[in-house]
Amino acid sequence: MKERDSESFESLSQVLPNTSNSARMIQMSMANSGSAAPAPAGQDHLDRSKWLLDCPEPPSPWQELKTQVKESYLTKAKKFKSLRKQPLPKRILFILQAVFPIFGWCRNYKLTMFKNDLMAGLTLASLCIPQSIGYATLAKLDPQYGLYTSVVPPLIYALMGTSREIAIGPVAVVSLLVSSMLQKLIDPETDPLGYKKLVLTTTFFAGIFQASFGIFRLGFLVDFLSHAAIVGFMGGAAIVIGLQQLKGLLGITNFTTNTDIVSVLRAVWRSCHQQWSPHTFILGCSFLSFILITRFIGKKNKKLFWLPAIAPLISVVVSTLMVFLTKADEHGVKTVKHIKGGLNPISINDLEFNTPHLGHIAKIGLIVAIVALTEAIAVGRSFAGIKGYRLDGNKEMVAIGFMNVIGSFTSCYAATGSFSRTAVNFAAGCETAMSNIVMAVTVFVALECLTRLLYYTPIAILASIILSALPGLIDIDEAIHIWKIDKLDFLALIGAFFGVLFGSVEIGLLVAVVISFAKIILISIRPGIETLGRMPGTDTFADTDQYPMSVKTPGVLIFRVKSALLCFANASSIEERIMGWIRQEEEGDENTKSNAKRNILFVVLDMSNLINVDTSGITALVELHNNLIQNGVELVIVNPKWTVIHKLNQTKFISKIGGKVYLTIGEAVDACFGLKV
């Protein structure tokens, strides 16, 4: 090794131009970069290289999978085994707390906490009742189904959920998803019973998928919809929902079933030329203005948080009285009319598993499951972070899944966590999930006693309530923030936004997922490559573009691949870019002030970022080594990870490069020239 170092040192003396003493030049260069005087490479370099070369065989993919399964399940199994020594009551309590977290927090529940939860639950119900009726009409269902969905799912979630603030019930985006995709299978106007059965079956499949994600630790599937894609999707869906509410706001009878902006605007334009109700429009706009003004007041004065929360209920009560007293329903103002009251009817027999549309229903259920989980977990984590506790994502998925499965048995459609109602719940001072129980009981009382009073409620008021909730779905500030941070993320946002706006809900989601995957593929195919230099006064090597003051070592080019994987997708590109960089260095850089040529003797490849390498990557390394040898350049590799060094050893690549493998870049550079830092 020492003889090879001295030969390299002598060859460097011959190739460096206009220098009588090459060794002195290298010594000065190393001194300028903060290194000590050159000295022969020590035996410790060789010993540390053996640490890399003689490491044990890494675990196989199957062993890693087994380890992950053990970490996920066996630790809990050990806890259950340890319970065998405990008394029976403690074992039962532990199991109940694991499945139903309510048995954990209710042990320390106090009267003062209940007072706060009671206030929050009643405030939540005042907002939930009118919103639930409106969202049911958005889902093309009868109004009572929105109220049903605000009774059973919140009760199930209160038993199984881990969030203290999240408010469960129907939401605008999920309602739009259900109606926009299912009405392509069955028209809700011509066959409302068949449509209702498809909705319940979709809810059942959504719950099965959600619970499965939690039980089998498949929460990463939810991450396929990135934050940027969700922001764009929500914004586009909010505009589509708002445009569809023009039907109720204008009192239009015939309206398109399409959700894209072009079809909706065309339907509005045609209807305005034919027949619309000015009384309905004035009534709806008046109460929409009232709701928005109360929201503005609530933001200005935090103590009046209850005012925007009860504004929708006030609007429903006042507008219903106005229609009843003035008999406006006889003058073109459309009303809700009959709402079926009473306890949720059992709907197990309404689930359709023999329908020819079962495959489509399962696909729609999967989409609804992912979107609903994404919204619920995002909302739950946001408020859990404010309160300073951790949300268990897997338990959340199981809880939301089970509440939708049981909901499909009790005439409920897909429910999830609502951001607007959760914000109201938080502002009202909720302490635990008891606020969901209070809300559910209040809605049940309304179903039993107040549904007859809603006969004269104008549909325009429901449209105005939905419209008032939409600004919260359009996050312009976040879109600007994403634009500043990551342009490719912003492209996914725009793709989802315009996909929903000009196509359909599923097209918007598909475009967002495709752009997100394209981003990953683009980054993996064209990974960045850094040239490194020594930082002055240190032993640290850093990117020469980021740190122009870093010093390049004469005769050496140091590269670092900014990718975790060297594979078929990027191996050829990396090889070509390294060879191109070497030719550029040897010919002189035309873009720099000095076109000085550098004779390269060594290429040091820092592999510290690489986690794995496939056969294409190894082939590219072999080709790179052969090309370098033909140009009189030697290849040195630094700090390969466990799996990488194992594969390089198995393919005998290490022996091909003469065993030049080092732990650090400094050791590699010093060993090349027989110098010691």
XYZ file of C-alpha atoms in Angstrom:
677
model
C 0.000 0.000 0.000
C 2.853 2.360 0.850
C 4.588 1.583 -2.454
C 1.361 2.325 -4.293
C 0.992 5.609 -2.399
C 4.541 6.680 -3.263
C 4.014 5.795 -6.924
C 0.833 7.892 -6.963
C 2.715 10.722 -5.293
C 5.495 10.559 -7.917
C 2.986 10.389 -10.790
C 1.282 13.454 -9.382
C 4.653 15.275 -9.448
C 5.004 14.476 -13.131
C 1.549 15.621 -14.238
C 1.341 18.910 -12.345
C 2.549 21.631 -14.777
C 4.990 24.491 -14.109
C 6.097 23.149 -10.783
C 9.578 22.109 -9.805
C 8.570 20.632 -6.517
C 5.141 18.965 -6.657
C 5.352 17.663 -3.125
C 5.808 21.189 -1.787
C 2.740 22.336 -3.753
C 0.564 19.580 -2.294
C 1.884 20.336 1.165
C 0.979 24.016 0.779
C -2.495 23.115 -0.549
C -3.148 20.813 2.375
C -1.852 23.410 4.802
C -4.189 26.060 3.342
C -7.139 23.740 3.890
C -6.258 23.304 7.545
C -4.343 20.015 7.365
C -1.138 19.099 9.074
C 2.113 18.511 7.219
C 2.075 15.462 4.965
C 3.179 12.205 6.467
C 3.018 8.595 5.367
C -0.366 6.916 5.722
C -0.601 5.064 9.032
C -1.502 1.490 9.671
C -4.693 2.680 11.392
C -6.159 3.556 7.969
C -5.800 -0.050 6.888
C -7.275 -1.304 10.152
C -10.305 0.941 9.813
C -10.807 -0.174 6.204
C -10.929 -3.775 7.467
C -13.822 -2.783 9.703
C -15.811 -2.132 6.544
C -14.563 -5.113 4.569
C -14.918 -7.667 7.378
C -18.371 -6.624 8.636
C -20.909 -9.428 9.167
C -23.589 -10.237 6.620
C -26.545 -7.809 6.813
C -30.063 -9.090 7.538
C -32.068 -10.252 4.542
C -35.301 -8.493 3.491
C -37.247 -11.381 5.018
C -35.425 -10.957 8.337
C -36.100 -7.206 8.282
C -39.793 -7.863 7.639
C -39.895 -10.316 10.534
C -38.208 -7.753 12.768
C -40.770 -5.108 11.853
C -43.617 -7.514 12.550
C -42.072 -8.387 15.904
C -41.703 -4.724 16.820
C -45.317 -4.071 15.866
C -47.032 -7.070 17.421
C -44.770 -9.071 19.715
C -44.143 -6.169 22.072
C -47.886 -5.982 22.639
C -48.037 -9.759 22.936
C -45.423 -9.581 25.692
C -47.575 -7.065 27.525
C -50.503 -9.440 27.340
C -48.318 -12.309 28.597
C -47.166 -10.210 31.526
C -50.820 -9.666 32.404
C -51.219 -13.338 33.239
C -49.617 -12.640 36.604
C -52.080 -9.826 37.285
C -55.508 -10.305 38.900
C -58.442 -10.876 36.542
C -60.007 -7.393 37.048
C -56.729 -5.716 36.046
C -56.432 -7.901 32.958
C -59.973 -7.051 31.883
C -59.370 -3.338 32.489
C -56.135 -3.401 30.477
C -57.829 -5.067 27.503
C -60.745 -2.651 27.671
C -58.384 0.343 27.750
C -56.457 -1.017 24.749
C -59.627 -1.387 22.672
C -61.696 1.437 24.185
C -59.523 4.367 25.375
C -62.574 5.884 27.087
C -61.990 3.424 29.977
C -58.624 5.107 30.492
C -59.543 8.781 30.622
C -62.951 8.367 32.274
C -61.266 7.117 35.482
C -59.927 10.635 36.107
C -62.983 12.434 34.764
C -64.254 15.287 36.947
C -67.401 17.380 37.167
C -65.591 20.534 36.055
C -64.441 18.727 32.935
C -67.997 17.629 32.210
C -69.230 21.228 32.460
C -66.738 22.258 29.782
C -67.609 19.254 27.612
C -71.340 19.941 28.027
C -70.928 23.528 26.849
C -68.724 22.424 23.938
C -71.118 19.625 22.962
C -74.189 21.881 22.936
C -72.331 24.502 20.913
C -71.181 21.775 18.550
C -74.737 20.467 18.128
C -76.055 23.914 17.231
C -73.594 23.983 14.339
C -73.843 20.282 13.510
C -77.633 20.031 13.036
C -77.993 22.512 10.154
C -74.682 21.451 8.589
C -75.608 17.754 8.700
C -78.909 18.413 6.926
C -77.069 20.447 4.270
C -74.325 17.857 3.744
C -76.935 15.101 3.358
C -78.544 17.040 0.501
C -75.056 17.504 -0.972
C -74.635 13.714 -0.860
C -78.023 13.407 -2.703
C -79.647 11.817 0.370
C -82.701 12.742 2.404
C -81.918 15.288 5.192
C -82.421 12.808 8.038
C -79.410 10.747 6.925
C -77.128 13.638 7.795
C -78.631 13.707 11.285
C -78.319 9.919 11.590
C -74.605 10.261 10.728
C -74.232 12.755 13.590
C -75.556 10.291 16.184
C -73.999 6.820 15.914
C -70.463 7.545 14.531
C -69.653 10.169 17.211
C -70.710 7.722 19.928
C -68.525 4.928 18.515
C -65.580 7.296 18.103
C -65.928 8.548 21.680
C -65.461 4.934 22.818
C -62.537 4.016 20.521
C -60.852 7.268 19.419
C -57.759 8.853 20.952
C -58.361 12.511 20.028
C -59.950 14.761 22.636
C -60.977 17.594 20.310
C -61.991 16.066 16.975
C -65.696 16.437 16.068
C -67.147 13.534 14.100
C -69.895 13.739 11.507
C -70.591 14.280 7.798
C -68.275 16.669 5.959
C -68.552 18.527 2.667
C -65.691 16.853 0.777
C -66.745 13.284 1.586
C -70.365 14.135 0.753
C -69.227 15.453 -2.626
C -67.091 12.350 -3.200
C -70.006 10.026 -2.493
C -72.519 11.844 -4.688
C -70.210 12.629 -7.603
C -69.017 9.031 -8.005
C -72.115 7.019 -7.088
C -74.608 8.981 -9.176
C -72.740 7.674 -12.239
C -73.936 4.198 -11.258
C -77.503 5.002 -10.169
C -79.424 8.258 -10.577
C -80.594 9.380 -7.095
C -83.542 11.239 -8.634
C -85.044 8.225 -10.414
C -84.044 5.474 -7.955
C -83.459 6.999 -4.494
C -83.770 3.646 -2.697
C -81.177 1.951 -4.902
C -78.883 4.971 -4.542
C -79.230 4.885 -0.749
C -78.226 1.215 -0.731
C -75.102 2.002 -2.762
C -74.186 4.794 -0.331
C -74.507 2.490 2.682
C -72.507 -0.247 0.955
C -69.791 2.264 0.051
C -69.689 3.375 3.695
C -69.290 -0.255 4.767
C -66.347 -0.799 2.408
C -64.775 2.503 3.479
C -64.958 1.413 7.115
C -63.468 -2.013 6.324
C -60.534 -0.397 4.508
C -59.970 2.146 7.276
C -60.011 -0.450 10.046
C -57.679 -2.703 8.013
C -55.182 0.142 7.590
C -55.002 0.489 11.353
C -54.969 -3.200 12.267
C -52.257 -4.141 9.752
C -50.217 -0.928 10.225
C -50.845 0.216 6.638
C -51.164 3.888 7.452
C -48.452 4.727 4.920
C -51.101 4.249 2.199
C -52.749 7.448 3.401
C -49.478 9.290 2.695
C -49.933 8.700 -1.047
C -52.005 11.873 -0.888
C -49.370 14.447 -0.003
C -50.122 17.583 1.987
C -49.854 19.715 -1.151
C -52.254 17.432 -3.043
C -54.786 17.632 -0.210
C -54.582 21.446 -0.147
C -55.241 21.598 -3.896
C -57.960 18.949 -3.765
C -59.761 20.706 -0.909
C -59.616 24.057 -2.707
C -60.983 22.637 -5.948
C -63.676 20.653 -4.120
C -64.729 23.772 -2.182
C -65.285 25.714 -5.408
C -67.208 22.818 -6.985
C -69.380 22.467 -3.869
C -70.007 26.206 -3.840
C -71.079 26.223 -7.482
C -73.442 23.312 -6.879
C -75.101 25.233 -4.052
C -76.233 27.809 -6.606
C -79.043 25.380 -7.355
C -80.475 25.866 -3.855
C -79.516 29.524 -3.617
C -81.291 30.428 -6.881
C -84.180 28.000 -6.470
C -83.343 26.128 -9.695
C -85.332 22.956 -10.374
C -83.405 21.240 -13.175
C -79.651 21.082 -12.658
C -76.723 19.097 -14.040
C -75.384 16.031 -12.252
C -71.819 16.764 -13.430
C -69.390 18.344 -10.984
C -66.939 20.124 -13.305
C -67.056 23.908 -13.365
C -67.939 24.170 -17.059
C -71.057 21.976 -16.764
C -72.212 23.697 -13.576
C -71.803 27.221 -14.972
C -73.550 26.205 -18.189
C -76.491 24.820 -16.153
C -76.673 28.005 -14.068
C -76.602 30.176 -17.192
C -79.424 28.234 -18.851
C -81.529 28.214 -15.679
C -81.128 31.950 -15.154
C -82.553 32.529 -18.631
C -85.514 30.234 -17.941
C -86.746 30.165 -14.360
C -85.306 31.021 -10.984
C -86.722 32.411 -7.744
C -85.586 35.924 -6.752
C -87.260 35.495 -3.333
C -85.140 32.411 -2.683
C -81.986 34.193 -3.803
C -82.594 37.232 -1.563
C -83.425 35.031 1.421
C -80.332 32.863 0.981
C -77.937 35.775 0.418
C -79.294 37.628 3.452
C -78.607 34.783 5.849
C -75.291 33.957 4.158
C -74.220 37.545 4.878
C -75.423 37.172 8.478
C -73.384 33.981 9.003
C -70.240 35.512 7.476
C -70.589 38.691 9.584
C -70.909 36.667 12.803
C -67.824 34.688 11.781
C -65.892 37.934 11.301
C -67.025 39.139 14.734
C -66.005 35.831 16.307
C -62.496 36.110 14.830
C -62.115 39.666 16.107
C -63.356 38.847 19.599
C -62.348 35.379 20.816
C -64.823 35.575 23.702
C -67.664 35.554 21.172
C -66.602 32.201 19.684
C -70.139 30.910 20.321
C -71.712 33.504 18.022
C -70.520 32.061 14.663
C -71.172 28.563 16.057
C -74.881 29.179 16.693
C -75.369 31.507 13.698
C -76.378 28.617 11.347
C -78.960 27.377 13.866
C -80.308 30.907 14.319
C -80.538 31.209 10.540
C -82.508 27.965 10.302
C -84.937 28.955 13.083
C -85.528 32.514 11.852
C -85.836 31.600 8.168
C -88.201 28.729 8.987
C -90.444 31.104 10.965
C -90.334 33.641 8.138
C -91.416 31.075 5.549
C -94.135 29.697 7.835
C -95.580 33.122 8.686
C -95.386 34.608 5.193
C -96.285 31.360 3.368
C -93.304 31.974 1.099
C -93.346 28.300 0.055
C -96.441 29.138 -1.993
C -94.483 31.833 -3.849
C -91.605 29.749 -5.157
C -89.414 29.345 -2.060
C -88.481 25.655 -1.866
C -88.429 24.054 1.585
C -87.043 20.864 3.097
C -90.540 19.525 3.834
C -90.839 16.177 5.596
C -87.852 14.934 7.604
C -88.235 11.470 9.057
C -87.506 11.545 12.767
C -86.789 8.923 15.380
C -83.867 6.647 16.193
C -81.553 5.483 13.423
C -83.246 2.589 11.595
C -81.248 -0.625 11.186
C -79.939 -0.892 7.615
C -77.971 -4.171 7.518
C -80.408 -5.570 4.970
C -79.862 -2.530 2.741
C -76.211 -3.415 2.064
C -75.901 -4.575 -1.544
C -73.293 -7.288 -2.172
C -74.968 -8.935 -5.162
C -75.009 -5.826 -7.316
C -73.048 -5.813 -10.606
C -71.496 -2.541 -9.425
C -69.735 -4.184 -6.447
C -66.229 -3.654 -7.890
C -66.932 0.029 -8.521
C -68.402 0.407 -5.035
C -65.287 -1.134 -3.459
C -63.061 1.243 -5.463
C -65.156 4.248 -4.404
C -65.038 2.988 -0.807
C -61.237 2.889 -0.944
C -61.062 6.469 -2.255
C -63.528 7.678 0.383
C -61.576 5.804 3.076
C -58.259 7.428 2.175
C -59.658 10.955 1.814
C -61.649 10.694 5.056
C -58.668 9.309 6.988
C -56.357 11.967 5.612
C -58.678 14.749 6.734
C -59.421 13.221 10.141
C -55.802 12.449 11.052
C -54.609 15.848 9.833
C -57.266 17.582 11.950
C -56.625 15.379 14.979
C -52.842 15.828 14.889
C -53.143 19.595 14.488
C -55.149 20.044 17.677
C -53.280 17.308 19.566
C -50.071 19.242 18.888
C -51.657 22.376 20.354
C -52.745 20.499 23.494
C -49.369 18.728 23.766
C -50.283 15.054 23.548
C -49.628 12.334 20.974
C -52.296 10.986 18.650
C -52.118 7.243 17.933
C -52.599 7.090 14.145
C -53.297 3.348 14.005
C -55.914 3.521 16.746
C -57.507 6.470 14.958
C -57.820 4.434 11.763
C -59.358 1.513 13.633
C -61.793 3.809 15.457
C -62.878 5.633 12.291
C -63.155 2.338 10.426
C -65.358 0.698 13.048
C -67.588 3.751 13.408
C -68.235 3.720 9.637
C -68.860 -0.039 9.563
C -71.367 0.222 12.426
C -72.698 3.417 10.853
C -73.487 1.545 7.636
C -75.617 -0.832 9.763
C -77.566 2.118 11.235
C -78.432 4.236 8.167
C -75.316 6.458 8.338
C -73.104 7.398 5.436
C -69.332 7.985 5.588
C -68.319 10.186 8.526
C -64.973 11.640 9.515
C -63.442 14.484 11.491
C -64.579 17.962 10.482
C -62.052 20.793 10.665
C -64.630 23.568 11.095
C -66.588 21.769 13.829
C -63.370 20.619 15.543
C -62.213 24.238 15.674
C -65.535 25.184 17.303
C -65.203 22.283 19.743
C -61.698 23.392 20.666
C -62.695 27.053 21.041
C -65.637 26.045 23.245
C -63.165 24.492 25.703
C -63.768 20.767 25.276
C -61.775 18.539 27.612
C -62.422 15.042 26.265
C -64.400 13.095 23.654
C -67.410 13.503 25.950
C -68.317 16.561 23.853
C -69.017 14.165 20.948
C -71.370 12.186 23.191
C -73.201 15.352 24.244
C -73.494 16.414 20.610
C -74.816 12.989 19.546
C -77.429 12.960 22.332
C -78.536 16.486 21.407
C -78.904 15.541 17.731
C -80.891 12.449 18.755
C -83.247 14.642 20.809
C -83.649 16.869 17.759
C -84.488 13.800 15.649
C -87.128 12.753 18.180
C -88.733 16.122 18.841
C -87.788 18.819 16.310
C -87.926 17.278 12.829
C -91.550 18.388 12.307
C -90.530 21.990 12.961
C -88.042 21.828 10.057
C -90.793 21.263 7.469
C -90.709 24.915 6.357
C -86.911 25.298 6.446
C -85.909 26.824 3.084
C -83.343 24.913 1.028
C -81.623 28.231 0.315
C -80.638 28.412 3.996
C -78.977 24.993 3.808
C -77.111 26.184 0.703
C -75.970 29.338 2.509
C -74.774 27.278 5.511
C -72.684 25.049 3.217
C -71.342 28.092 1.357
C -70.329 29.729 4.640
C -68.253 26.666 5.572
C -66.324 26.565 2.281
C -63.816 29.435 2.788
C -62.115 27.325 5.445
C -61.342 24.689 2.803
C -59.513 27.143 0.523
C -56.087 27.805 2.065
C -54.440 30.424 -0.148
C -51.701 31.195 2.394
C -50.663 27.541 2.483
C -50.626 27.398 -1.327
C -48.285 30.408 -1.414
C -46.111 28.797 1.253
C -45.883 25.568 -0.782
C -44.948 27.589 -3.900
C -42.071 29.213 -2.013
C -40.814 25.929 -0.533
C -41.183 23.333 -3.314
C -42.253 24.017 -6.912
C -42.933 20.321 -7.644
C -45.235 20.107 -4.613
C -47.017 23.186 -5.907
C -47.417 21.425 -9.265
C -49.204 18.560 -7.474
C -51.391 21.133 -5.715
C -52.315 22.818 -8.998
C -52.902 19.441 -10.674
C -55.353 18.374 -7.966
C -57.048 21.781 -7.987
C -57.660 21.992 -11.728
C -58.343 18.253 -12.000
C -61.269 18.594 -9.585
C -62.365 21.902 -11.084
C -62.397 20.976 -14.776
C -62.632 17.176 -14.579
C -64.075 15.332 -11.620
C -63.192 14.484 -8.037
C -61.530 11.191 -8.974
C -59.595 12.827 -11.826
C -58.278 15.468 -9.437
C -57.103 12.810 -6.973
C -55.558 10.749 -9.767
C -53.682 13.746 -11.175
C -52.324 14.620 -7.722
C -51.102 11.056 -7.074
C -49.550 10.786 -10.565
C -47.682 14.096 -10.156
C -46.455 13.065 -6.696
C -45.125 9.746 -8.030
C -43.612 11.523 -11.050
C -41.769 13.783 -8.608
C -40.327 10.765 -6.787
C -39.301 9.109 -10.064
C -37.741 12.332 -11.378
C -35.680 12.756 -8.221
C -34.515 9.124 -8.335
C -33.668 9.206 -12.059
C -31.825 12.529 -11.939
C -30.247 12.683 -8.489
C -27.960 15.524 -7.645
C -24.182 14.978 -7.584
C -21.925 17.120 -5.432
C -18.246 17.823 -5.892
C -16.623 18.122 -2.481
C -13.739 20.168 -1.189
C -12.068 20.520 2.206
C -13.364 23.374 4.364
C -10.481 25.660 5.436
C -9.193 24.923 8.910
C -11.215 21.715 9.276
C -11.243 18.058 8.288
C -14.745 18.446 6.862
C -15.517 18.033 3.172
C -18.476 19.953 1.782
C -20.207 20.856 -1.494
C -18.038 23.285 -3.454
C -21.103 25.030 -4.919
C -22.642 25.646 -1.520
C -19.293 26.592 0.059
C -17.126 28.387 -2.525
C -14.359 28.788 0.065
C -13.801 25.008 0.173
C -10.471 23.858 -1.286
C -10.186 21.170 -3.952
C -7.335 18.704 -3.520
C -4.948 18.666 -6.533
C -5.276 15.532 -8.645
C -8.400 14.339 -6.821
C -12.091 14.663 -7.616
C -14.464 13.891 -4.737
C -18.118 13.139 -5.512
C -21.161 12.508 -3.379
C -24.391 11.119 -4.840
C -27.466 12.756 -3.304
C -29.634 9.657 -3.498
C -30.502 6.802 -1.154
C -30.570 4.231 -3.959
C -28.213 3.480 -6.853
C -30.463 1.524 -9.181
C -31.528 0.901 -12.765
C -33.335 4.252 -12.855
C -30.323 6.451 -12.105
C -27.124 4.358 -12.412
C -26.323 5.235 -16.050
C -27.066 8.907 -15.445
C -24.713 9.053 -12.455
C -21.927 7.292 -14.370
C -22.243 9.655 -17.352
C -22.295 12.755 -15.159
C -19.166 11.707 -13.246
C -17.265 10.983 -16.463
C -18.444 14.283 -17.939
C -17.263 16.131 -14.841
C -13.843 14.505 -15.098
C -13.477 15.485 -18.767
C -14.561 19.007 -17.890
C -11.945 19.258 -15.130
C -9.157 17.909 -17.355
C -10.056 20.181 -20.281
C -10.582 23.259 -18.136
C -13.855 24.946 -17.184
C -14.795 27.603 -19.720
C -17.254 29.188 -17.280
C -14.570 30.012 -14.723
C -12.192 32.924 -14.877
C -9.174 30.624 -15.080
C -9.252 27.820 -17.633
C -6.607 25.873 -15.754
C -6.533 22.191 -16.594
C -6.353 19.597 -13.842
C -4.826 16.153 -14.305
C -7.035 13.809 -12.280
C -5.390 10.779 -10.662
C -8.093 9.688 -8.226
C -11.888 9.791 -8.053
C -13.233 9.465 -4.524
C -16.895 8.402 -4.433
C -18.625 9.135 -1.122
C -21.333 6.483 -0.613
C -22.481 7.629 2.817
C -25.925 8.591 1.445
C -26.516 5.299 -0.368
C -28.704 2.827 1.516
C -28.916 0.168 -1.170
C -27.649 -0.718 -4.643
C -29.056 -3.129 -7.232
C -27.396 -5.095 -10.045
C -27.724 -2.179 -12.483
C -26.004 0.081 -9.987
C -23.128 -2.370 -9.513
C -22.785 -2.744 -13.294
C -22.572 1.030 -13.604
C -19.849 1.123 -10.926
C -17.874 -1.543 -12.817
C -18.200 0.422 -16.066
C -17.188 3.612 -14.269
C -14.108 1.858 -12.855
C -13.132 0.506 -16.292
C -13.534 3.914 -17.928
C -11.462 5.548 -15.212
C -8.677 2.960 -15.556
C -8.539 3.614 -19.311
C -8.022 7.300 -18.511
C -5.349 6.568 -15.895
C -7.632 7.376 -12.965
C -8.195 5.187 -9.899
C -11.540 4.786 -8.097
C -11.804 5.037 -4.318
C -15.043 4.564 -2.347
C -15.867 5.950 1.082
C -18.204 4.803 3.854
C -20.545 2.382 2.037
C -23.503 1.263 4.143
C -23.929 -2.262 5.427
C -26.045 -3.644 2.559
C -23.992 -1.788 -0.070
C -20.572 -3.097 1.065
C -22.006 -6.626 1.353
C -23.204 -6.582 -2.265
C -19.958 -5.031 -3.487
C -18.021 -7.787 -1.730
C -20.220 -10.512 -3.183
C -19.668 -9.207 -6.735
C -15.893 -8.908 -6.021
C -16.002 -5.230 -6.933
C -13.860 -4.334 -3.913
C -11.025 -6.541 -5.163
C -11.321 -4.962 -8.620
C -10.571 -1.518 -7.201
C -7.702 -2.869 -5.102
C -9.524 -2.759 -1.783
C -9.514 1.042 -1.709
C -12.393 1.458 0.761
C -12.193 3.967 3.630
C -14.362 5.169 6.468
C -13.939 8.902 5.826
C -13.095 11.126 2.886
C -10.097 12.516 4.759
C -8.620 9.044 5.195
C -9.253 8.253 1.523
C -7.508 11.425 0.317
C -4.586 10.968 2.684
C -4.166 7.309 1.774
C -4.157 8.150 -1.940
C -1.041 10.281 -1.566
C 0.489 8.660 1.484
C -0.424 11.720 3.571
C -1.839 11.817 7.074
C -4.091 14.628 8.251
